JSON list of C-alpha atoms in Angstrom, two decimals:
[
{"chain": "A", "resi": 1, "resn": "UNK", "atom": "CA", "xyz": [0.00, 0.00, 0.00]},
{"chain": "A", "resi": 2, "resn": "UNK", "atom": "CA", "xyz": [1.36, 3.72, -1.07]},
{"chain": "A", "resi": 3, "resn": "UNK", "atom": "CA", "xyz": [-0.23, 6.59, 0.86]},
{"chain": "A", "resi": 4, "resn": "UNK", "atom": "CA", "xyz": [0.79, 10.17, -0.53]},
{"chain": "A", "resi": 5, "resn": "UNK", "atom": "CA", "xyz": [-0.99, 12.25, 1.91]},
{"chain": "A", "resi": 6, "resn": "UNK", "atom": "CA", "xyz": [-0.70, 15.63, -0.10]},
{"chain": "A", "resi": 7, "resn": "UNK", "atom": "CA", "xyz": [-0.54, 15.31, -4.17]},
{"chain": "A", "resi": 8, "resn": "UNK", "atom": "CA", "xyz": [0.42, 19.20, -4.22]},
{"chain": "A", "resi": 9, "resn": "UNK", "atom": "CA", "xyz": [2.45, 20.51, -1.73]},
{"chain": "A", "resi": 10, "resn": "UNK", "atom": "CA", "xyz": [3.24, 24.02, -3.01]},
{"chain": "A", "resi": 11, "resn": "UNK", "atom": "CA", "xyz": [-0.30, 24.54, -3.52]},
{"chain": "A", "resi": 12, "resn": "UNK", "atom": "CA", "xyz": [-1.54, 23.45, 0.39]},
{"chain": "A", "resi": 13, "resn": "UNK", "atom": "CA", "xyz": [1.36, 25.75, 1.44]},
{"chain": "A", "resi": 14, "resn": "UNK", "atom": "CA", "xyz": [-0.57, 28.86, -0.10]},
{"chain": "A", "resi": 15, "resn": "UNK", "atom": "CA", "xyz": [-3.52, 28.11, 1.38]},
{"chain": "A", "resi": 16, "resn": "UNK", "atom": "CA", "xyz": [-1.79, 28.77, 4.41]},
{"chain": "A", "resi": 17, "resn": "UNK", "atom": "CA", "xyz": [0.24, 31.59, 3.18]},
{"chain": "A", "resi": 18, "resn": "UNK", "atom": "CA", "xyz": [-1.85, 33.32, 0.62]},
{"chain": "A", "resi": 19, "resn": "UNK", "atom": "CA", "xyz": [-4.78, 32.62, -0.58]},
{"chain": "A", "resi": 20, "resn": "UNK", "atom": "CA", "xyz": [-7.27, 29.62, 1.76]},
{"chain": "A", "resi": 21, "resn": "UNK", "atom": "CA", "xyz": [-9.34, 28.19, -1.49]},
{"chain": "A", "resi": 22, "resn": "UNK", "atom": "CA", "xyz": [-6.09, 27.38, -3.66]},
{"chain": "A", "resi": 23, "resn": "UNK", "atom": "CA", "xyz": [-6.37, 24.53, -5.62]},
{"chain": "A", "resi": 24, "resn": "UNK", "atom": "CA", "xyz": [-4.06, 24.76, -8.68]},
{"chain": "A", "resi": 25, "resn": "UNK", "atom": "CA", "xyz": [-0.57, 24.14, -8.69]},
{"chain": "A", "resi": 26, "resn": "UNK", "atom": "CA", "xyz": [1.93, 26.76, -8.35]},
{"chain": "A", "resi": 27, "resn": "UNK", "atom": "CA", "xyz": [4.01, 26.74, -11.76]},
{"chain": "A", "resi": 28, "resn": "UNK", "atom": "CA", "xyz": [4.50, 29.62, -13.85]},
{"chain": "A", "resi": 29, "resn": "UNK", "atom": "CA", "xyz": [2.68, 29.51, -16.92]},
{"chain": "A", "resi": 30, "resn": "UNK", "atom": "CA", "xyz": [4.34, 30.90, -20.30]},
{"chain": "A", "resi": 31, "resn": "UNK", "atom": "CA", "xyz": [2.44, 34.39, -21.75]},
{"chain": "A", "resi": 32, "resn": "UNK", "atom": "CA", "xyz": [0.22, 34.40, -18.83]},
{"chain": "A", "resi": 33, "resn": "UNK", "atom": "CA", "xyz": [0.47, 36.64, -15.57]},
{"chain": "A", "resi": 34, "resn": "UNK", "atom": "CA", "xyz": [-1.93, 33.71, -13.87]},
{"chain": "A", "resi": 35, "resn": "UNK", "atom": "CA", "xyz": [0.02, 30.77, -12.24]},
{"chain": "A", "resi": 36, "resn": "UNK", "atom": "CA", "xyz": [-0.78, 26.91, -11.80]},
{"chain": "A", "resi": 37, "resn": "UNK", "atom": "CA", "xyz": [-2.31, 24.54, -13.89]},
{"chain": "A", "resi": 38, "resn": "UNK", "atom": "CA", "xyz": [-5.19, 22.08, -12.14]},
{"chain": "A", "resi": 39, "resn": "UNK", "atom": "CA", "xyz": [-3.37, 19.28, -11.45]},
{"chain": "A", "resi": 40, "resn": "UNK", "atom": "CA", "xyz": [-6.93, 16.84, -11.27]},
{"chain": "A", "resi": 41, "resn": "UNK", "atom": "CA", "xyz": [-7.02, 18.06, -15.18]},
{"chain": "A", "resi": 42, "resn": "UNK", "atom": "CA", "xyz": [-3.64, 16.92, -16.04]},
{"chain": "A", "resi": 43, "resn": "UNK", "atom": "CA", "xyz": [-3.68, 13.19, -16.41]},
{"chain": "A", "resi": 44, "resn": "UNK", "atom": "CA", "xyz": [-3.22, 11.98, -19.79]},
{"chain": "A", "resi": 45, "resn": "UNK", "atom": "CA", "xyz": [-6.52, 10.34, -20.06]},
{"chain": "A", "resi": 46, "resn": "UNK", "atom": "CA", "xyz": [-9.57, 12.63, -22.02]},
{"chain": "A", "resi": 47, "resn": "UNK", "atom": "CA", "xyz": [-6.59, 15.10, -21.47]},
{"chain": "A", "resi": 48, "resn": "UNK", "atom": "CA", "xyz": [-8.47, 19.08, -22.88]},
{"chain": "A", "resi": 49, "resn": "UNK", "atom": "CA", "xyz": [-11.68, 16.89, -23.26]},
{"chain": "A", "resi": 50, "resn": "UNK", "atom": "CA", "xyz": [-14.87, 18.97, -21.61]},
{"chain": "A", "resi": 51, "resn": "UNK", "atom": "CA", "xyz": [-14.91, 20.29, -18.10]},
{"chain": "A", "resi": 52, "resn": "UNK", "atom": "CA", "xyz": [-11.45, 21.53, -18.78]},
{"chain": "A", "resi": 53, "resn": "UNK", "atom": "CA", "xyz": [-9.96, 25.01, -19.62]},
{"chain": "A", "resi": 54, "resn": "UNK", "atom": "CA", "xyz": [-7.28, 26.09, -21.76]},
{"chain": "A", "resi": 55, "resn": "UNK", "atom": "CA", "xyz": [-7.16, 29.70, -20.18]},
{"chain": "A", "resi": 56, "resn": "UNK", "atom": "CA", "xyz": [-4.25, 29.56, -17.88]},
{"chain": "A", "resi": 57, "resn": "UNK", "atom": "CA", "xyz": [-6.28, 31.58, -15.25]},
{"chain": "A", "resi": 58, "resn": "UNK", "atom": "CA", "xyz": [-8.85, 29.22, -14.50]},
{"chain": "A", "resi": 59, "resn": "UNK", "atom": "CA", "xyz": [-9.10, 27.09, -12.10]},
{"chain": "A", "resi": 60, "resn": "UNK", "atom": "CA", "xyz": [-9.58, 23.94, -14.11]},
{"chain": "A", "resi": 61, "resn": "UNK", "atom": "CA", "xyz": [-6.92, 25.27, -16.50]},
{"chain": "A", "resi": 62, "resn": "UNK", "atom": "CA", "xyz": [-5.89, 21.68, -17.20]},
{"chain": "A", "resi": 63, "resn": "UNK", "atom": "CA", "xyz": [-2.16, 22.82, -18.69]},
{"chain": "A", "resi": 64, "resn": "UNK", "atom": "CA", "xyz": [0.24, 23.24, -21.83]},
{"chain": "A", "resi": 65, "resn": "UNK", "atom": "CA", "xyz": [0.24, 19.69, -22.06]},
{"chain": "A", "resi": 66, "resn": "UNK", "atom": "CA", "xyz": [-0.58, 16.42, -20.15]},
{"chain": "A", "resi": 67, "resn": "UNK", "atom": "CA", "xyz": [1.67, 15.41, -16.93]},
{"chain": "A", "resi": 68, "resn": "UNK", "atom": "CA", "xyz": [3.28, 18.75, -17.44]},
{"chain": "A", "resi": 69, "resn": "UNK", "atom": "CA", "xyz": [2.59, 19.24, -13.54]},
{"chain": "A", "resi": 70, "resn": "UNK", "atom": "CA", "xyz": [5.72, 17.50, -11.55]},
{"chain": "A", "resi": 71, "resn": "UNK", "atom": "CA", "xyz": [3.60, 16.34, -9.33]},
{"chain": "A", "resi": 72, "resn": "UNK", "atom": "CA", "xyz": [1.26, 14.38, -11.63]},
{"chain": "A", "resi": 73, "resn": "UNK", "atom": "CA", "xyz": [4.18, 13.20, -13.69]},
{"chain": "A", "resi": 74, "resn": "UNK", "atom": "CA", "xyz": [5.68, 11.77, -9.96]},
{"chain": "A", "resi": 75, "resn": "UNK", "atom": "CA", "xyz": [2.91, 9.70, -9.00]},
{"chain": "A", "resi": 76, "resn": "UNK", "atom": "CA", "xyz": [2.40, 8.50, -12.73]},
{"chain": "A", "resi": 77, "resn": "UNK", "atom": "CA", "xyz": [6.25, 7.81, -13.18]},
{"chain": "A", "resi": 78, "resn": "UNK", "atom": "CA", "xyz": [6.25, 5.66, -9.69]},
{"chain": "A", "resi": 79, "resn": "UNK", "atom": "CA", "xyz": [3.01, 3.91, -10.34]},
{"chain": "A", "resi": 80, "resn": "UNK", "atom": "CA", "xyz": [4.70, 2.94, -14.03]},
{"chain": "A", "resi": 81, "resn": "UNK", "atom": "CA", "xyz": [7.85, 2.03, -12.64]},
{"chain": "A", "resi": 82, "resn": "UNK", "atom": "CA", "xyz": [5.95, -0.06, -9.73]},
{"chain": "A", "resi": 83, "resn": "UNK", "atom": "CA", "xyz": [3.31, -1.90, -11.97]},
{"chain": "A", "resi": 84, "resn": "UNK", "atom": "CA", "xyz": [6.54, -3.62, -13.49]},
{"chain": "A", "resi": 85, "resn": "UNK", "atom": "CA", "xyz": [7.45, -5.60, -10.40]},
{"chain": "A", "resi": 86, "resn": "UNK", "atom": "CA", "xyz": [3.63, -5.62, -8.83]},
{"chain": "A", "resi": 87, "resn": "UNK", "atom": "CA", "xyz": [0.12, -5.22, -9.74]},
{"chain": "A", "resi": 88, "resn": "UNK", "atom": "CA", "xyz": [-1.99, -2.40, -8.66]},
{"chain": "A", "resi": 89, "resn": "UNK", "atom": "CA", "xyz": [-6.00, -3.28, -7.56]},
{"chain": "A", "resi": 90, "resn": "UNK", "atom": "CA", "xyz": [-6.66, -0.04, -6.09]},
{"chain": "A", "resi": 91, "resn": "UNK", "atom": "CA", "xyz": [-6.07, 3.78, -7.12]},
{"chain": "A", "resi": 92, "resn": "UNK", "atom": "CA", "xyz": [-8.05, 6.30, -5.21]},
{"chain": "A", "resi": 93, "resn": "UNK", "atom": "CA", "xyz": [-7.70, 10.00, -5.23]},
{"chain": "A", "resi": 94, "resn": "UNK", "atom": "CA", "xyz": [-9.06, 11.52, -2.36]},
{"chain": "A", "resi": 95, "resn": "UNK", "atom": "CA", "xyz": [-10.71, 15.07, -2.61]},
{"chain": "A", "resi": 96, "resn": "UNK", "atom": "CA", "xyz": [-13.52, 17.23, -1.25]},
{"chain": "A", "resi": 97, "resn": "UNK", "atom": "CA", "xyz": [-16.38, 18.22, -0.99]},
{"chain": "A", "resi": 98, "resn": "UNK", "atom": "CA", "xyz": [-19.89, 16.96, -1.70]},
{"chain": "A", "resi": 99, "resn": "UNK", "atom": "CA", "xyz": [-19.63, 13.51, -0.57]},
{"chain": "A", "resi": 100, "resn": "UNK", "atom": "CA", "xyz": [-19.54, 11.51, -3.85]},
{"chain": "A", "resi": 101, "resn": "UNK", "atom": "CA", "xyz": [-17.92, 8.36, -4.35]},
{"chain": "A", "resi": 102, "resn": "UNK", "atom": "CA", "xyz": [-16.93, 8.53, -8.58]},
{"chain": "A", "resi": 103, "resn": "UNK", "atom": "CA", "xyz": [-15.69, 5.59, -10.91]},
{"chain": "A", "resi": 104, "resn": "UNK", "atom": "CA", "xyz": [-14.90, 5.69, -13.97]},
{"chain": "A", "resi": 105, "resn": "UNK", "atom": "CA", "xyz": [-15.04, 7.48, -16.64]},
{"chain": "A", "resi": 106, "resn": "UNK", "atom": "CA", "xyz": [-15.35, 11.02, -15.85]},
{"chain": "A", "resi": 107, "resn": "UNK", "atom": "CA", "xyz": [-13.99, 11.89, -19.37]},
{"chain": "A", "resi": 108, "resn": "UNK", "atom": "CA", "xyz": [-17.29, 10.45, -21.43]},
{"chain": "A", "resi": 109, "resn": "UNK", "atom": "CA", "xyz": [-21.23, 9.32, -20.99]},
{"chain": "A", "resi": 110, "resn": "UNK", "atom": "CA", "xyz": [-19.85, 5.62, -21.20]},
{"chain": "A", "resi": 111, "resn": "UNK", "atom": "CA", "xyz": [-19.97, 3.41, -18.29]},
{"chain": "A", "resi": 112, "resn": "UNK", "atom": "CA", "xyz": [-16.61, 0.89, -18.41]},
{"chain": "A", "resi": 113, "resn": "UNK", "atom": "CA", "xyz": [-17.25, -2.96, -18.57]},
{"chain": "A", "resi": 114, "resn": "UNK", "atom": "CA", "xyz": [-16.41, -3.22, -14.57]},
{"chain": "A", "resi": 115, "resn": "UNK", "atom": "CA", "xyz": [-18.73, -1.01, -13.53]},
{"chain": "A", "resi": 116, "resn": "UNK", "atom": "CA", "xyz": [-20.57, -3.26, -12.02]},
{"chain": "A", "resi": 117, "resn": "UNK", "atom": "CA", "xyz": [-18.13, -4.03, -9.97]},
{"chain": "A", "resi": 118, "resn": "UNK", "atom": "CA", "xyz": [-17.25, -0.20, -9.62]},
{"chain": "A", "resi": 119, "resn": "UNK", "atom": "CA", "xyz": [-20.74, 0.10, -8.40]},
{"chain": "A", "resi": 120, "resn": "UNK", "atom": "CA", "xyz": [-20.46, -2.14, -5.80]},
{"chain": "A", "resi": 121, "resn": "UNK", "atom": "CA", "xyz": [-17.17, -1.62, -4.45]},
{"chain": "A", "resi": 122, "resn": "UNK", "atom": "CA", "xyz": [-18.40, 2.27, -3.86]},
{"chain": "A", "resi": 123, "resn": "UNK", "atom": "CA", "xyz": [-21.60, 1.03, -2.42]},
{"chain": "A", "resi": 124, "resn": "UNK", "atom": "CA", "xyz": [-19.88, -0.72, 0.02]},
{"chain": "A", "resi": 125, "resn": "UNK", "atom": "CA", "xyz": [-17.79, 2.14, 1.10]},
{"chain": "A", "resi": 126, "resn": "UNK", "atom": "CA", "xyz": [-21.08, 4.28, 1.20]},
{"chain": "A", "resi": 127, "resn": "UNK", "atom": "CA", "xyz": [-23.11, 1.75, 3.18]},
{"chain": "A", "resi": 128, "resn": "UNK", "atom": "CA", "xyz": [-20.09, 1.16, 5.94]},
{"chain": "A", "resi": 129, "resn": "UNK", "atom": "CA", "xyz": [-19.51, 5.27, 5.88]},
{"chain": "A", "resi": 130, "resn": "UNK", "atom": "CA", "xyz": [-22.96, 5.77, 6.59]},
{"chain": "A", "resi": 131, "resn": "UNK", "atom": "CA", "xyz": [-23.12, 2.96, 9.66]},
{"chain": "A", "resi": 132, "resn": "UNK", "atom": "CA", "xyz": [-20.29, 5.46, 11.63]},
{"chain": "A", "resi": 133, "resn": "UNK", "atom": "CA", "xyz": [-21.73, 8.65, 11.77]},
{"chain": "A", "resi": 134, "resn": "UNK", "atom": "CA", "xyz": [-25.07, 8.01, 9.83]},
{"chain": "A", "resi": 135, "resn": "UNK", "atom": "CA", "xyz": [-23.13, 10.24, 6.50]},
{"chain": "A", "resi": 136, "resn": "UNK", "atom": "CA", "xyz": [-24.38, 9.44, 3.05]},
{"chain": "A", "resi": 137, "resn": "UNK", "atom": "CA", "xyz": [-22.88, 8.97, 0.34]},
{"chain": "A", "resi": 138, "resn": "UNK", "atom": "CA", "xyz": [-23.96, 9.14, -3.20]},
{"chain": "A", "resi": 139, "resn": "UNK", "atom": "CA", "xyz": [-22.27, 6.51, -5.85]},
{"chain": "A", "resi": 140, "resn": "UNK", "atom": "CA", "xyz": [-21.73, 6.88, -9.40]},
{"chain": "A", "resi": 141, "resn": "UNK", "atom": "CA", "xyz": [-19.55, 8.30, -12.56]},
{"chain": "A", "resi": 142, "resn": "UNK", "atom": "CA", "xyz": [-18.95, 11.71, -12.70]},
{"chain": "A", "resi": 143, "resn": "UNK", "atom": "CA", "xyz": [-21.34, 12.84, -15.49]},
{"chain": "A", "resi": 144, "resn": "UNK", "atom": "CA", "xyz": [-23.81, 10.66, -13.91]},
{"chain": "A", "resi": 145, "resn": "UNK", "atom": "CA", "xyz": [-23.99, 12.50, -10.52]},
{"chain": "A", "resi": 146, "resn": "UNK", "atom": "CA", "xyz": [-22.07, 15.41, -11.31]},
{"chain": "A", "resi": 147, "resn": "UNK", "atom": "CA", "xyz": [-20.57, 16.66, -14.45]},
{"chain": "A", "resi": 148, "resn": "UNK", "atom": "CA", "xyz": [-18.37, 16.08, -16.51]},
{"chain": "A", "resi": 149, "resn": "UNK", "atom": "CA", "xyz": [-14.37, 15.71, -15.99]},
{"chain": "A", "resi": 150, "resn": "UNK", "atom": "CA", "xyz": [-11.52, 15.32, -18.36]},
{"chain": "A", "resi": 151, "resn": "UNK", "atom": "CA", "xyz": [-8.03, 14.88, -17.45]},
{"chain": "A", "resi": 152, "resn": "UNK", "atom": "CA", "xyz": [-8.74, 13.48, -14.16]},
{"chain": "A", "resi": 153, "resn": "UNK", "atom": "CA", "xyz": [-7.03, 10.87, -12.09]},
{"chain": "A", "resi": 154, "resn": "UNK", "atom": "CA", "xyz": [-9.39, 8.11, -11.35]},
{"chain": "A", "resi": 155, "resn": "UNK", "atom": "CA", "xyz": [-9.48, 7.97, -15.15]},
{"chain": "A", "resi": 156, "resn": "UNK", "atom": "CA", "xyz": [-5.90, 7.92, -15.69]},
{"chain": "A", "resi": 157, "resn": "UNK", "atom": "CA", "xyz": [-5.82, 5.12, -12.64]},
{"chain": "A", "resi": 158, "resn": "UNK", "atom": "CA", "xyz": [-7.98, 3.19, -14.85]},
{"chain": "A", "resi": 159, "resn": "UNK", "atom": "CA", "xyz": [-7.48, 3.40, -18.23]},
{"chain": "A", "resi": 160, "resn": "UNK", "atom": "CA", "xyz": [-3.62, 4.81, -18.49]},
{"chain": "A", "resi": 161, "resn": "UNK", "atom": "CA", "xyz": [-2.28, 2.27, -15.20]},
{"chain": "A", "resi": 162, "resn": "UNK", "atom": "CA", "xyz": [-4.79, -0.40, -15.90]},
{"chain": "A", "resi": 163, "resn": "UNK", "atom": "CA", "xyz": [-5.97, -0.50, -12.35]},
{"chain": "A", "resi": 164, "resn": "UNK", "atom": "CA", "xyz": [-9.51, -2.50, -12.30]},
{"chain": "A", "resi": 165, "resn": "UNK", "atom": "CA", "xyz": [-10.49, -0.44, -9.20]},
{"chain": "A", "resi": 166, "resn": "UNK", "atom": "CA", "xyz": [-9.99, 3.46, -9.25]},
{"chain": "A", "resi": 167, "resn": "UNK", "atom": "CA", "xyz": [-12.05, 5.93, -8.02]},
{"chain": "A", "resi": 168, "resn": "UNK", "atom": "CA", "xyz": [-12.14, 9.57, -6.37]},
{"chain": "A", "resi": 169, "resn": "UNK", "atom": "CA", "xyz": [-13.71, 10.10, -2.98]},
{"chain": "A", "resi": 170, "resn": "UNK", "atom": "CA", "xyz": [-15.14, 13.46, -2.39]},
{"chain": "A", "resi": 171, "resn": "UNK", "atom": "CA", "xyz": [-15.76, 14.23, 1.40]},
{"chain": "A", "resi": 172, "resn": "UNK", "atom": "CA", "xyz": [-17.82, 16.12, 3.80]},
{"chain": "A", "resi": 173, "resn": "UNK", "atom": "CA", "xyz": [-19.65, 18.14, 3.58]},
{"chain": "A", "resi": 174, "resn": "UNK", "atom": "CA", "xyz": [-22.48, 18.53, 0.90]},
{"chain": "A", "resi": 175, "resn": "UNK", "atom": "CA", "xyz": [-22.21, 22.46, 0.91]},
{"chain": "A", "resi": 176, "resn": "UNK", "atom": "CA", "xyz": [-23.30, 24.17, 3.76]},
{"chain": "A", "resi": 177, "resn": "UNK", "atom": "CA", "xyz": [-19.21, 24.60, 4.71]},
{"chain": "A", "resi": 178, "resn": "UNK", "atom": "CA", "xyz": [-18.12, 23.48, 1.26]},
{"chain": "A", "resi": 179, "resn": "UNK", "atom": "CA", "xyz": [-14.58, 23.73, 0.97]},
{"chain": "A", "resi": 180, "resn": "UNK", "atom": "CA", "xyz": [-14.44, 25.48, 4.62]},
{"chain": "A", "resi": 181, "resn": "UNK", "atom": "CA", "xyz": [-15.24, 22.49, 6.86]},
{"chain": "A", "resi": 182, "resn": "UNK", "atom": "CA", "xyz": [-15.13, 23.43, 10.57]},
{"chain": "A", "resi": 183, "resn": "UNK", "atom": "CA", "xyz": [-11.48, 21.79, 12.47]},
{"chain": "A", "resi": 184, "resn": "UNK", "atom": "CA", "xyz": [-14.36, 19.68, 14.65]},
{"chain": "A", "resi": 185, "resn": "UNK", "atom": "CA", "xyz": [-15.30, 17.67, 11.63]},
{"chain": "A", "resi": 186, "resn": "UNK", "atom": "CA", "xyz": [-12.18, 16.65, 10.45]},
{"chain": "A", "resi": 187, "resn": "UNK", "atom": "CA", "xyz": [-11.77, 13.26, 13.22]},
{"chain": "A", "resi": 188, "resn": "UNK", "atom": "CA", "xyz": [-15.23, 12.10, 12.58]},
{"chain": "A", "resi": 189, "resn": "UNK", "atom": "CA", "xyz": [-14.78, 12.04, 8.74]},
{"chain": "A", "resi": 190, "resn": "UNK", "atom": "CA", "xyz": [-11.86, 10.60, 9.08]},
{"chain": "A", "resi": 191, "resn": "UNK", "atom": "CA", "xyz": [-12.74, 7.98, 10.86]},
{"chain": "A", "resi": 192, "resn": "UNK", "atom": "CA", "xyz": [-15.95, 7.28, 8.57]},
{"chain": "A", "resi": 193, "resn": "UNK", "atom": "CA", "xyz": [-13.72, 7.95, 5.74]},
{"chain": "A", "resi": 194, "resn": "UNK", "atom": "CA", "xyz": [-11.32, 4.62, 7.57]},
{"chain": "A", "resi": 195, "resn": "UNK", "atom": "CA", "xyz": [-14.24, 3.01, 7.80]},
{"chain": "A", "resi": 196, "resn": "UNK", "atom": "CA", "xyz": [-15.26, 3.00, 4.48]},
{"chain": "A", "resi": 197, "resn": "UNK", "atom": "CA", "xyz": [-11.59, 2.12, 3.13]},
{"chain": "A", "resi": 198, "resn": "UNK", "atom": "CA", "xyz": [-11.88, -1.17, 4.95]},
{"chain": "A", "resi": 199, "resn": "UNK", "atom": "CA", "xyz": [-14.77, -2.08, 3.61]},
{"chain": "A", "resi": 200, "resn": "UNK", "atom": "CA", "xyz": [-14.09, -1.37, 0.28]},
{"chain": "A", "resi": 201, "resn": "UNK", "atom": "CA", "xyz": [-10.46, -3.29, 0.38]},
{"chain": "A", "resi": 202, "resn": "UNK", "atom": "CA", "xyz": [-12.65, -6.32, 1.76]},
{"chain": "A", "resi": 203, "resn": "UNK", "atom": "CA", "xyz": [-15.05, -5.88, -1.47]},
{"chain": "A", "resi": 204, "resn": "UNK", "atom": "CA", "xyz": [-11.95, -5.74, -3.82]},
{"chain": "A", "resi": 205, "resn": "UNK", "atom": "CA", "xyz": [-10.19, -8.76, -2.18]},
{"chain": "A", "resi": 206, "resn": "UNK", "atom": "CA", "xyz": [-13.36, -10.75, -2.93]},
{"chain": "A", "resi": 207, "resn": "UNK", "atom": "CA", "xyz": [-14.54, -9.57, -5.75]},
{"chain": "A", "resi": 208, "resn": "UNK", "atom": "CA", "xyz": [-10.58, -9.13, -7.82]}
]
């Protein structure tokens, strides 16, 4: 198991520094006075497909060109360089908010051949999620429950590494905070969040 607790470091440390609702990346872009490219846009799967931007000042600006982010081209690169020597069964990217579990695709109105499987693997994180703290969660593929998403990396996880399982988690809360979710939320979503994770490896395992 890999855990990379923060996909974009220079970004979480302008939060802190600069500006609280940051989400790109912080690389300068050529021509452009606006910096950072969204790095869950950059993946080179439906890469500049809809629900992505080519204006450099957006915020799902989705970049000059796909991986161009070094910190999507780092977890890519490992997860390459890994799958040689091991196989993969799970890829999730973990987000917020709105309290969504998403398969694949989020690229295209086409639901993959394992999405069945997809399906239940998220239910079962929803249903053991829900048994913790009594939060629901809502299952599906991006444009089915959302909108939707090119570039992103459950799709990448899927279709570009081959992982059978990958999916995107988006947590607490379904608005009313949003982005802003109060510092005595953050244990009990974890541990629903734990919860969940457990119950989805134990769907995986028996369902490969």
């Amino acid at each position: 198991m890999y855990i990379l607790p923060t996909l974009n470091p220079d970004g979480y440390d302008f939060t802190w520094n600069e500006n609280r609702l940051w989400r790109k990346t912080r690389s300068k872009n050529v021509d452009s006075d606006c910096f950072g490219t969204d790095p869950n846009r950059n993946w080179n799967t439906g890469f500049g497909g809809p629900g992505t931007s080519t204006n450099p000042c957006s915020i799902i600006y989705h970049g000059p060109f796909p991986h161009s982010e070094s910190e999507v081209k780092a977890v890519t690169d490992f997860i390459t360089e890994k799958s040689k020597t091991q196989k993969f069964v799970y890829f999730m990217d973990i987000h917020s908010y709105s309290q969504f579990y998403l398969n694949p695709y989020g690229y295209k109105h086409e639901h993959p051949k394992d999405y069945d499987d997809h399906m239940g693997l998220g239910q079962a994180f929803a249903a053991a999620t829900q048994a913790v703290n009594g939060t629901e969660y809502v299952v599906g593929t991006p444009p089915d429950i959302l909108y939707i998403a090119s570039g992103i990396g459950l799709d990448w996880g899927y279709e570009g590494a081959g992982i059978k399982y990958s999916g995107s988690l988006e947590l607490r809360d379904q608005g009313h905070y949003g982005f802003l979710l109060p510092e005595d939320q953050i244990l009990p979503t974890a541990k629903e969040t734990y919860a969940g994770m457990i119950a989805a490896y134990e769907y995986l395992m028996a369902n490969p």
